[in-house]
Amino acid sequence: MTGTELGWWGVALAVAGGAIRVSTPYLFVSLGETLTEKSGRVNLGLEGTLLMGAMSGYGASYLTGSPWLGVLAAAASGALLGLLHAAVSNLPRVNDIAVGIALFIFGTGLAFFLGKPFVQPQAPRLPTLALGGFSDVPAIRAALEVSPLFFIGIALAFVMHWALPNTRWGLIVRAVGDNAEAARTAGYPVNLTRTLATALGGVFAGVAGAFLSLSYPGTWAEGLSSGQGLMAVALVIFARWNPVHCVWVSLLFGGASALGPALQTVGVTGYYYLTGAAPYVLTLALLIASSSRRHRLAGAPGELSINR
Amino acid sequence: MTPRPPPLIEAIALSKRFGAVQALDGVSVRFEPGSFHALLGENGAGKSTLVKCLMGFHAADSGTVRIDGKVHAIADPKAAHALGLGMVYQHFTLVPSMTVAENLVLARPDLPQVIDWRAERKGIDAFLARMPFALDPEAPAVALAAGEKQKLEILKQLYLGARVLILDEPTSVLTPQEADEVLGHARKLADAGALTVVLITHKFREVRAYAREVSVLRGGRNAGGGSVAALDSEALVRMTFGERPMPAAAQRGGEGIGERCLELRGLNALNDRGAAAVRDLTLHVARGEIVGVAGVSGNGQRELVETLAGQREPESGEIAVAGLPYGRTRAEMRARGVFLLAEEPLASSCVRSMSVAENLALRDFDHAPFARAGGRVDFRAIEERARSLIEAFGIRCAGPHARIDTLSGGNVQRAVLARELSGSVQLLVAQNPCLGLDFAATREIRGRILEARNRGAAVLLVSEDLDELLELADRILVMLEGRIVFETDRAGAAAEAIGRHMTEGSRR
């Protein structure tokens, strides 16, 4: 085993490599949810969107032979689920959180139902960038096999970070999410803005799903997402609705998720299930640490129904 | 940008009906270019409906609007903006997390896809330099005091090129100093001929101090008006209220000041963001005494009242009522006669979906005579008591079974008052009890608070309305940044000194 040769450095390396791999879906989902929440809506259905994205991405890649067409199909399915969430939430007296929970179950069920034929066959995977070419150590080379989607996600985070204060669209999204009445008085369409922000959030989550099925772990199976769509919503709160913070938080969670497999490489197997729970324990710990019964969350968009 | 003179605006015989209510009934007004024109009237007199017809929010059922002599059908607020009309609403239309500059740019009708902040800032700085009052363009709106927010709202309209500025009760959230500053500057802009100002108000003082012309509305009709200088106060009062009798102003009486009832020592509490809101606050209120707490909104008053109400945990400090430590539980409130008139009564003191009768029984439904054996409640007795309270407090509602949220603001406040003042009141904590209520309701509610004091209750009255405190309080404390910074008794109370202490140090 190469891991044993590198000893504990191998664990750190595996955690770092895992952080990059596992963080990608977290990053996409949390960026999408950040955008949606900035517009004043919460979409809790992103877990379902993630699975639909994974299934349709895998299916499209298998049927067309092009993994990038799969990503496109995943984005489209995410947009559709986002539009559905927005359309229902636009109705008067509808609670967006309840709609999200319904779509979570709906999207999951639909993905399992439509995805049955794709459990067996092997679809073409997304290519990776071999950034470890300089090294002869296989562990380093393996850790630095990075999906281009990771870099696209980071670029998107910085684009969003720039766009929110510097573009017409960014200002409107923030206004709608912080004080809908003010946006309405200024003549901006509240529901249309939220619809687009939710649809785009769905696109991001769909792409995250395509990463799961076409890059890492790279197969289509039920239970593939293991709650990452839901945890990403918690990440958004911890990242304080800041796209660049989403990058750091996603890396942190990716690292936590990679802890268990990394320990296995040095032969520590005893606590596999315990270390496997690390990201969930981290979610809980962070949410408890960053919340308080005494004060509200700083930076939360004023129109979010969880704040009211 | 060469400033064009404001247009002449004439509304001719406007009528508007909402369901069964004739809100406007053939009202005509004429706003001369460069005038400072007050629209005076009670709540429901039709002032807001009139300007909303001008602003294109409502379509009038009949009547015409002429601007510079030409008839215009103003279909929506955009059309009104295009004609140079801008309105500042009672509630703020700012985006809290955005800066002053962002709020100004957001209001632009032609917001570009990508914002060139350097050019925008240049334009904003040049614009602010021309204005009579300045704001820091980088300050987030949420950090502005109420007066500064109001200024930003006005700046926003002027930035959009409004030449007619309609202010809808702008001073309801301002201190006297802030009101003087904001309205004084508006008057200056009008005097310079650059702006017509229409001030919607129910305060006679503001009409006297700032307006040159006044139009009075009553019950949706013209009730008089003209040059303010030519009208005396009595004429204005008669136009506003008609001939109907007003509730008499309350009389001070009672046995004088007794022993201490409420005592706070070194109280500290945090606000919702976790910052210190109430700091080392020490005060006491004796029986038969109204202690007024003055202060600009956001200086810890809300947190103080919430702490006394049991809605907020204090960080440290002692609270005692009637000489014993007070844990703010329901049982203690009941045993020691502590009652509360909180701000926004519908949200903070009522259960919206419950009936008037049920809301009136929230304090005592589980005690005799309403509680019966086996955990049952005698709803008939609750209903009977509700009927008598509705009668005694003049709550206008469809009956004891009407949902509380179908009542008007004044009647919700009366219902809460009925619940809180019908028991044996030892201590009453009230916060802005008359906010947003009209003249008659205000006078009645102040009368009832004074009556409670005359009967020997201790009253802590937290209010942003200095006139209210000067009228009611035996002693006035000024709260600034969570501390008591000034104290004066009734005899020595001067509005100027109190106002100065309310704002001192709040300028950053």
Short mmCIF file of C-alpha atoms in Angstrom, two decimals, chain B residues 28-478:
data_model
loop_
_atom_site.label_atom_id
_atom_site.label_comp_id
_atom_site.label_asym_id
_atom_site.label_seq_id
_atom_site.Cartn_x
_atom_site.Cartn_y
_atom_site.Cartn_z
CA SER B 28 -60.50 69.01 -5.40
CA VAL B 29 -57.06 70.35 -4.51
CA ARG B 30 -54.56 72.60 -6.27
CA PHE B 31 -50.82 72.39 -5.59
CA GLU B 32 -49.07 75.56 -6.85
CA PRO B 33 -45.51 75.19 -8.18
CA GLY B 34 -42.99 75.69 -5.41
CA SER B 35 -45.57 75.60 -2.64
CA PHE B 36 -45.37 73.74 0.66
CA HIS B 37 -48.86 72.35 0.89
CA ALA B 38 -50.20 70.40 3.86
CA LEU B 39 -52.98 67.83 3.51
CA LEU B 40 -54.52 67.73 6.96
CA GLY B 41 -57.04 65.25 8.29
CA GLU B 42 -57.70 62.38 10.67
CA ASN B 43 -56.96 58.75 9.85
CA GLY B 44 -59.46 57.67 7.22
CA ALA B 45 -60.15 61.22 6.02
CA GLY B 46 -58.98 60.27 2.53
CA LYS B 47 -55.55 61.95 2.46
CA SER B 48 -53.65 58.83 1.45
CA THR B 49 -56.30 57.80 -1.07
CA LEU B 50 -56.09 61.21 -2.70
CA VAL B 51 -52.33 61.12 -3.21
CA LYS B 52 -52.42 57.48 -4.24
CA CYS B 53 -54.80 58.50 -7.03
CA LEU B 54 -52.29 61.19 -8.02
CA MET B 55 -49.45 58.67 -7.91
CA GLY B 56 -51.28 56.14 -10.06
CA PHE B 57 -51.70 53.51 -7.32
CA HIS B 58 -55.45 53.75 -7.51
CA ALA B 59 -57.57 54.74 -10.48
CA ALA B 60 -60.14 57.30 -9.39
CA ASP B 61 -63.75 56.36 -10.10
CA SER B 62 -64.43 59.86 -11.41
CA GLY B 63 -62.71 63.21 -11.62
CA THR B 64 -59.64 64.44 -13.46
CA VAL B 65 -56.02 65.27 -12.76
CA ARG B 66 -54.51 68.24 -14.61
CA ILE B 67 -50.79 68.81 -14.72
CA ASP B 68 -49.72 72.19 -16.06
CA GLY B 69 -53.24 72.56 -17.38
CA LYS B 70 -53.26 69.31 -19.34
CA VAL B 71 -55.46 66.38 -18.34
CA HIS B 72 -53.43 63.26 -17.56
CA ALA B 73 -54.66 59.77 -16.84
CA ILE B 74 -51.96 58.51 -14.48
CA ALA B 75 -52.15 54.76 -14.93
CA ASP B 76 -49.32 53.60 -12.65
CA PRO B 77 -46.53 54.95 -10.42
CA LYS B 78 -44.14 54.89 -13.39
CA ALA B 79 -46.34 57.38 -15.24
CA ALA B 80 -46.40 59.57 -12.11
CA HIS B 81 -42.59 59.42 -11.89
CA ALA B 82 -42.34 60.43 -15.54
CA LEU B 83 -44.43 63.52 -14.75
CA GLY B 84 -42.03 64.42 -11.92
CA LEU B 85 -44.13 63.17 -9.00
CA GLY B 86 -42.33 61.31 -6.22
CA MET B 87 -43.71 59.97 -2.97
CA VAL B 88 -42.07 59.09 0.32
CA TYR B 89 -44.10 56.42 2.06
CA GLN B 90 -44.80 55.94 5.75
CA HIS B 91 -42.89 52.69 5.81
CA PHE B 92 -39.33 52.73 4.59
CA THR B 93 -38.70 51.38 1.11
CA LEU B 94 -34.98 50.92 1.60
CA VAL B 95 -33.07 47.67 1.21
CA PRO B 96 -31.51 47.27 4.67
CA SER B 97 -28.36 45.39 3.68
CA MET B 98 -27.50 47.81 0.89
CA THR B 99 -25.49 50.99 1.24
CA VAL B 100 -26.84 54.49 0.69
CA ALA B 101 -25.21 54.57 -2.75
CA GLU B 102 -26.64 51.16 -3.69
CA ASN B 103 -30.11 52.22 -2.58
CA LEU B 104 -29.89 55.35 -4.72
CA VAL B 105 -28.64 53.46 -7.78
CA LEU B 106 -31.26 50.75 -7.34
CA ALA B 107 -33.96 53.39 -7.67
CA ARG B 108 -32.73 54.42 -11.12
CA PRO B 109 -35.26 53.48 -13.78
CA ASP B 110 -32.47 52.77 -16.29
CA LEU B 111 -30.19 50.62 -14.15
CA PRO B 112 -27.40 49.41 -16.49
CA GLN B 113 -26.53 45.70 -16.79
CA VAL B 114 -23.08 46.19 -15.32
CA ILE B 115 -22.73 49.04 -12.88
CA ASP B 116 -19.76 51.32 -13.31
CA TRP B 117 -19.41 52.17 -9.64
CA ARG B 118 -16.75 54.81 -10.18
CA ALA B 119 -19.01 56.82 -12.50
CA GLU B 120 -22.04 56.22 -10.29
CA ARG B 121 -20.18 57.42 -7.21
CA LYS B 122 -19.09 60.53 -9.05
CA GLY B 123 -22.69 61.27 -9.99
CA ILE B 124 -23.93 60.54 -6.46
CA ASP B 125 -21.24 62.68 -4.83
CA ALA B 126 -22.07 65.55 -7.17
CA PHE B 127 -25.76 65.11 -6.45
CA LEU B 128 -25.22 64.96 -2.67
CA ALA B 129 -23.11 68.11 -2.84
CA ARG B 130 -26.11 69.98 -4.23
CA MET B 131 -28.44 68.69 -1.51
CA PRO B 132 -29.09 70.48 1.75
CA PHE B 133 -28.32 67.38 3.79
CA ALA B 134 -25.60 64.80 3.43
CA LEU B 135 -25.35 61.08 4.11
CA ASP B 136 -22.35 58.79 3.97
CA PRO B 137 -22.79 56.95 0.63
CA GLU B 138 -21.02 53.88 2.02
CA ALA B 139 -23.19 53.48 5.14
CA PRO B 140 -25.54 50.48 5.01
CA ALA B 141 -29.19 51.52 5.27
CA VAL B 142 -29.73 49.25 8.26
CA ALA B 143 -27.27 51.33 10.31
CA LEU B 144 -29.05 54.62 9.65
CA ALA B 145 -31.21 56.26 12.32
CA ALA B 146 -34.88 56.77 11.44
CA GLY B 147 -34.31 60.42 10.54
CA GLU B 148 -31.44 59.51 8.24
CA LYS B 149 -33.56 56.83 6.58
CA GLN B 150 -36.25 59.41 5.96
CA LYS B 151 -33.63 61.72 4.45
CA LEU B 152 -32.43 58.90 2.22
CA GLU B 153 -36.01 58.32 1.05
CA ILE B 154 -36.28 62.00 0.15
CA LEU B 155 -32.86 61.96 -1.51
CA LYS B 156 -33.96 58.94 -3.52
CA GLN B 157 -36.94 60.81 -4.94
CA LEU B 158 -34.86 63.90 -5.72
CA TYR B 159 -32.16 61.71 -7.29
CA LEU B 160 -34.87 60.35 -9.57
CA GLY B 161 -35.68 63.91 -10.58
CA ALA B 162 -38.93 64.35 -8.65
CA ARG B 163 -40.15 67.94 -8.76
CA VAL B 164 -43.22 67.28 -6.66
CA LEU B 165 -42.42 65.51 -3.41
CA ILE B 166 -45.29 63.93 -1.50
CA LEU B 167 -44.43 63.10 2.11
CA ASP B 168 -46.85 60.68 3.80
CA GLU B 169 -46.75 61.39 7.57
CA PRO B 170 -42.96 61.58 7.50
CA THR B 171 -42.56 62.57 11.13
CA SER B 172 -44.31 59.60 12.72
CA VAL B 173 -40.91 57.93 13.17
CA LEU B 174 -38.76 61.01 13.79
CA THR B 175 -37.67 62.91 16.89
CA PRO B 176 -38.72 66.57 17.03
CA GLN B 177 -35.18 67.59 16.05
CA GLU B 178 -35.09 65.18 13.12
CA ALA B 179 -38.53 66.32 12.00
CA ASP B 180 -37.43 69.95 12.16
CA GLU B 181 -34.36 69.17 10.14
CA VAL B 182 -36.08 67.09 7.46
CA LEU B 183 -39.11 69.37 7.05
CA GLY B 184 -36.98 72.52 7.33
CA HIS B 185 -34.83 71.35 4.43
CA ALA B 186 -37.89 70.41 2.41
CA ARG B 187 -39.27 73.88 3.05
CA LYS B 188 -35.99 75.42 1.85
CA LEU B 189 -36.15 73.43 -1.39
CA ALA B 190 -39.73 74.60 -1.91
CA ASP B 191 -38.84 78.21 -1.14
CA ALA B 192 -36.06 78.04 -3.72
CA GLY B 193 -38.75 77.16 -6.25
CA ALA B 194 -37.12 73.86 -7.17
CA LEU B 195 -39.75 71.64 -5.59
CA THR B 196 -43.38 71.44 -4.62
CA VAL B 197 -43.81 69.68 -1.27
CA VAL B 198 -47.08 68.03 -0.28
CA LEU B 199 -47.09 67.05 3.40
CA ILE B 200 -49.70 64.56 4.57
CA THR B 201 -50.14 64.92 8.30
CA HIS B 202 -52.53 64.92 11.21
CA LYS B 203 -50.29 67.10 13.37
CA PHE B 204 -51.37 70.73 13.62
CA ARG B 205 -47.95 71.79 14.81
CA GLU B 206 -46.33 70.70 11.54
CA VAL B 207 -48.92 72.52 9.46
CA ARG B 208 -48.32 75.69 11.47
CA ALA B 209 -44.55 75.43 11.38
CA TYR B 210 -43.84 74.46 7.77
CA ALA B 211 -46.79 74.70 5.41
CA ARG B 212 -47.75 77.78 3.47
CA GLU B 213 -51.03 76.34 2.21
CA VAL B 214 -53.29 73.75 3.75
CA SER B 215 -56.17 71.63 2.48
CA VAL B 216 -58.26 69.86 5.09
CA LEU B 217 -60.08 66.61 4.35
CA ARG B 218 -62.79 65.13 6.52
CA GLY B 219 -64.69 61.93 5.75
CA GLY B 220 -63.43 61.89 2.17
CA ARG B 221 -64.52 65.45 1.37
CA ASN B 222 -62.97 68.90 1.19
CA ALA B 223 -63.42 70.52 4.59
CA GLY B 224 -61.68 73.81 3.93
CA GLY B 225 -58.22 75.18 3.56
CA GLY B 226 -56.25 78.14 2.27
CA SER B 227 -53.21 80.05 3.36
CA VAL B 228 -51.93 78.82 6.72
CA ALA B 229 -51.19 82.35 7.86
CA ALA B 230 -54.82 83.31 7.36
CA LEU B 231 -56.24 80.45 9.45
CA ASP B 232 -56.14 80.28 13.23
CA SER B 233 -55.74 77.01 15.12
CA GLU B 234 -59.37 76.88 16.09
CA ALA B 235 -60.43 77.05 12.47
CA LEU B 236 -58.09 74.18 11.60
CA VAL B 237 -59.42 72.06 14.46
CA ARG B 238 -63.02 72.76 13.41
CA MET B 239 -62.28 71.82 9.81
CA THR B 240 -60.50 68.63 10.85
CA PHE B 241 -62.98 67.31 13.39
CA GLY B 242 -66.20 69.02 12.45
CA GLU B 243 -68.62 69.79 15.24
CA ARG B 244 -68.57 66.42 16.94
CA PRO B 245 -67.44 66.33 20.55
CA MET B 246 -63.90 65.21 21.33
CA PRO B 247 -63.06 63.00 24.30
CA ALA B 248 -62.08 65.30 27.13
CA ALA B 249 -58.40 65.56 27.90
CA ALA B 250 -57.49 63.44 30.92
CA GLN B 251 -57.10 65.07 34.28
CA ARG B 252 -54.24 64.45 36.64
CA GLY B 253 -55.41 63.44 40.08
CA GLY B 254 -55.02 60.66 42.59
CA GLU B 255 -53.22 60.45 45.87
CA GLY B 256 -49.74 61.34 44.67
CA ILE B 257 -46.60 59.30 44.58
CA GLY B 258 -46.37 56.21 46.78
CA GLU B 259 -43.70 53.61 47.47
CA ARG B 260 -41.49 52.13 44.77
CA CYS B 261 -43.16 49.47 42.65
CA LEU B 262 -40.73 48.65 39.83
CA GLU B 263 -37.00 48.70 40.44
CA LEU B 264 -34.31 47.89 37.90
CA ARG B 265 -30.68 47.70 38.98
CA GLY B 266 -27.77 47.33 36.57
CA LEU B 267 -29.88 45.70 33.88
CA ASN B 268 -28.04 44.51 30.75
CA ALA B 269 -29.65 42.93 27.71
CA LEU B 270 -28.59 42.11 24.16
CA ASN B 271 -30.41 42.85 20.93
CA ASP B 272 -31.26 40.35 18.19
CA ARG B 273 -27.81 40.73 16.68
CA GLY B 274 -26.11 39.92 19.97
CA ALA B 275 -24.87 43.44 20.65
CA ALA B 276 -25.45 45.21 23.97
CA ALA B 277 -28.79 47.03 23.78
CA VAL B 278 -29.61 47.80 27.43
CA ARG B 279 -26.54 48.78 29.43
CA ASP B 280 -26.31 49.03 33.21
CA LEU B 281 -29.77 50.46 33.36
CA THR B 282 -31.06 51.50 36.74
CA LEU B 283 -34.45 53.09 37.26
CA HIS B 284 -37.48 52.91 39.51
CA VAL B 285 -41.17 53.67 39.16
CA ALA B 286 -43.32 54.44 42.19
CA ARG B 287 -47.04 53.89 42.66
CA GLY B 288 -49.14 56.73 41.32
CA GLU B 289 -46.36 57.84 39.03
CA ILE B 290 -45.82 57.77 35.28
CA VAL B 291 -42.15 57.54 34.39
CA GLY B 292 -41.59 58.37 30.76
CA VAL B 293 -38.63 56.97 28.82
CA ALA B 294 -37.79 59.16 25.85
CA GLY B 295 -35.38 58.20 23.12
CA VAL B 296 -34.83 57.80 19.43
CA SER B 297 -36.05 54.42 18.22
CA GLY B 298 -33.34 51.77 18.40
CA ASN B 299 -31.63 52.91 21.57
CA GLY B 300 -32.61 49.83 23.54
CA GLN B 301 -36.23 50.68 24.36
CA ARG B 302 -37.61 47.64 22.60
CA GLU B 303 -35.14 45.34 24.34
CA LEU B 304 -35.95 46.94 27.71
CA VAL B 305 -39.68 46.38 27.27
CA GLU B 306 -39.15 42.86 25.96
CA THR B 307 -37.00 42.07 28.98
CA LEU B 308 -39.69 43.32 31.34
CA ALA B 309 -42.28 41.37 29.38
CA GLY B 310 -40.38 38.11 29.77
CA GLN B 311 -39.66 37.88 26.04
CA ARG B 312 -35.93 38.46 26.40
CA GLU B 313 -33.41 37.13 28.91
CA PRO B 314 -31.36 39.80 30.67
CA GLU B 315 -27.60 39.26 30.69
CA SER B 316 -27.29 40.58 34.21
CA GLY B 317 -29.00 42.90 36.66
CA GLU B 318 -31.92 42.80 39.03
CA ILE B 319 -35.58 43.32 38.39
CA ALA B 320 -37.85 43.79 41.40
CA VAL B 321 -41.58 44.41 41.55
CA ALA B 322 -43.21 45.40 44.84
CA GLY B 323 -39.92 44.82 46.65
CA LEU B 324 -39.46 41.20 45.57
CA PRO B 325 -37.29 39.80 42.77
CA TYR B 326 -39.37 39.47 39.65
CA GLY B 327 -38.89 36.46 37.37
CA ARG B 328 -41.40 37.63 34.74
CA THR B 329 -43.42 34.42 34.80
CA ARG B 330 -47.11 34.39 34.07
CA ALA B 331 -47.85 33.52 37.69
CA GLU B 332 -45.80 36.45 38.96
CA MET B 333 -47.47 38.84 36.53
CA ARG B 334 -50.81 37.71 37.80
CA ALA B 335 -49.90 37.78 41.48
CA ARG B 336 -48.34 41.24 41.33
CA GLY B 337 -50.65 42.89 38.84
CA VAL B 338 -48.12 43.52 36.07
CA PHE B 339 -49.67 44.46 32.74
CA LEU B 340 -48.21 45.34 29.39
CA LEU B 341 -49.10 47.48 26.38
CA ALA B 342 -46.47 46.46 23.87
CA GLU B 343 -45.62 47.95 20.53
CA GLU B 344 -47.41 46.52 17.49
CA PRO B 345 -50.19 45.02 19.61
CA LEU B 346 -51.57 42.72 16.94
CA ALA B 347 -48.21 41.02 16.49
CA SER B 348 -46.93 41.10 20.06
CA SER B 349 -49.99 40.87 22.28
CA CYS B 350 -52.66 39.01 20.31
CA VAL B 351 -53.19 35.67 18.64
CA ARG B 352 -54.26 36.76 15.17
CA SER B 353 -56.41 33.77 14.37
CA MET B 354 -58.35 33.91 17.64
CA SER B 355 -61.51 35.85 18.29
CA VAL B 356 -61.77 39.12 20.19
CA ALA B 357 -63.30 37.25 23.15
CA GLU B 358 -60.49 34.69 23.25
CA ASN B 359 -57.84 37.37 22.99
CA LEU B 360 -59.47 39.29 25.82
CA ALA B 361 -59.26 36.14 27.96
CA LEU B 362 -55.60 35.29 27.31
CA ARG B 363 -54.54 36.47 30.77
CA ASP B 364 -57.17 34.69 32.86
CA PHE B 365 -58.99 31.97 30.92
CA ASP B 366 -57.35 29.36 33.14
CA HIS B 367 -58.44 30.96 36.40
CA ALA B 368 -61.73 31.39 38.20
CA PRO B 369 -64.36 32.24 37.18
CA PHE B 370 -63.52 31.01 33.68
CA ALA B 371 -61.74 27.77 34.53
CA ARG B 372 -63.95 24.89 35.57
CA ALA B 373 -63.31 21.47 36.98
CA GLY B 374 -61.55 18.95 34.78
CA GLY B 375 -59.56 21.50 32.81
CA ARG B 376 -62.61 22.86 31.04
CA VAL B 377 -63.14 26.51 30.23
CA ASP B 378 -66.41 28.39 30.55
CA PHE B 379 -66.62 29.99 27.12
CA ARG B 380 -70.01 31.48 27.83
CA ALA B 381 -68.57 33.49 30.72
CA ILE B 382 -65.65 34.55 28.53
CA GLU B 383 -68.04 35.72 25.87
CA GLU B 384 -70.16 37.63 28.38
CA ARG B 385 -67.13 39.38 29.81
CA ALA B 386 -65.97 40.19 26.27
CA ARG B 387 -69.32 41.84 25.53
CA SER B 388 -69.04 44.09 28.53
CA LEU B 389 -65.42 45.02 27.73
CA ILE B 390 -66.30 45.75 24.09
CA GLU B 391 -69.01 48.04 25.39
CA ALA B 392 -66.89 49.69 28.08
CA PHE B 393 -63.86 50.35 25.87
CA GLY B 394 -65.78 51.15 22.70
CA ILE B 395 -64.08 48.44 20.64
CA ARG B 396 -65.58 48.57 17.18
CA CYS B 397 -65.91 45.00 15.91
CA ALA B 398 -68.47 42.62 14.49
CA GLY B 399 -68.91 41.02 17.94
CA PRO B 400 -66.97 38.92 20.43
CA HIS B 401 -66.52 36.16 17.85
CA ALA B 402 -64.87 38.38 15.22
CA ARG B 403 -61.26 37.48 14.56
CA ILE B 404 -58.97 40.03 16.17
CA ASP B 405 -57.07 40.63 12.93
CA THR B 406 -60.22 41.92 11.24
CA LEU B 407 -60.17 44.96 13.54
CA SER B 408 -58.56 48.29 12.67
CA GLY B 409 -55.29 49.22 14.39
CA GLY B 410 -56.99 51.54 16.85
CA ASN B 411 -59.51 48.90 17.83
CA VAL B 412 -56.86 46.21 18.29
CA GLN B 413 -55.09 48.63 20.61
CA ARG B 414 -58.38 49.25 22.48
CA ALA B 415 -58.91 45.51 22.84
CA VAL B 416 -55.43 45.01 24.28
CA LEU B 417 -55.99 48.01 26.52
CA ALA B 418 -59.27 46.48 27.70
CA ARG B 419 -57.49 43.25 28.59
CA GLU B 420 -54.52 44.90 30.28
CA LEU B 421 -56.38 47.63 32.18
CA SER B 422 -59.47 45.82 33.37
CA GLY B 423 -57.63 43.83 36.06
CA SER B 424 -56.21 45.25 39.23
CA VAL B 425 -53.21 47.03 37.71
CA GLN B 426 -50.23 47.55 39.98
CA LEU B 427 -47.61 48.08 37.29
CA LEU B 428 -48.24 49.01 33.68
CA VAL B 429 -45.46 48.94 31.09
CA ALA B 430 -46.47 50.71 27.87
CA GLN B 431 -44.48 51.27 24.70
CA ASN B 432 -45.63 53.73 22.02
CA PRO B 433 -49.25 53.04 22.92
CA CYS B 434 -50.66 55.58 20.46
CA LEU B 435 -48.38 54.97 17.48
CA GLY B 436 -50.32 55.39 14.26
CA LEU B 437 -53.64 56.15 15.96
CA ASP B 438 -55.74 59.19 15.17
CA PHE B 439 -56.40 62.15 17.42
CA ALA B 440 -59.54 60.84 19.12
CA ALA B 441 -58.16 57.35 19.80
CA THR B 442 -54.89 58.84 21.05
CA ARG B 443 -56.65 61.11 23.48
CA GLU B 444 -58.78 58.27 24.78
CA ILE B 445 -55.87 55.88 25.28
CA ARG B 446 -53.76 58.52 27.01
CA GLY B 447 -56.73 59.24 29.25
CA ARG B 448 -56.92 55.59 30.27
CA ILE B 449 -53.22 55.42 31.05
CA LEU B 450 -53.49 58.53 33.20
CA GLU B 451 -56.55 57.06 34.89
CA ALA B 452 -54.56 53.96 35.83
CA ARG B 453 -51.92 56.21 37.39
CA ASN B 454 -54.57 58.21 39.25
CA ARG B 455 -55.84 54.94 40.71
CA GLY B 456 -52.35 54.28 42.10
CA ALA B 457 -50.69 52.13 39.45
CA ALA B 458 -47.01 52.57 38.63
CA VAL B 459 -46.60 53.27 34.91
CA LEU B 460 -43.45 52.93 32.83
CA LEU B 461 -44.22 54.69 29.56
CA VAL B 462 -41.64 54.14 26.81
CA SER B 463 -42.41 56.45 23.94
CA GLU B 464 -40.80 58.04 20.92
CA ASP B 465 -43.46 60.76 20.92
CA LEU B 466 -42.11 63.56 23.07
CA ASP B 467 -45.46 65.37 23.13
CA GLU B 468 -46.99 62.25 24.65
CA LEU B 469 -44.35 62.11 27.38
CA LEU B 470 -44.65 65.81 28.16
CA GLU B 471 -48.40 65.38 28.48
CA LEU B 472 -48.44 62.24 30.63
CA ALA B 473 -45.21 61.68 32.50
CA ASP B 474 -44.44 62.77 36.04
CA ARG B 475 -40.78 62.19 35.40
CA ILE B 476 -38.94 61.83 32.08
CA LEU B 477 -35.78 59.79 31.52
CA VAL B 478 -33.85 59.91 28.27
#
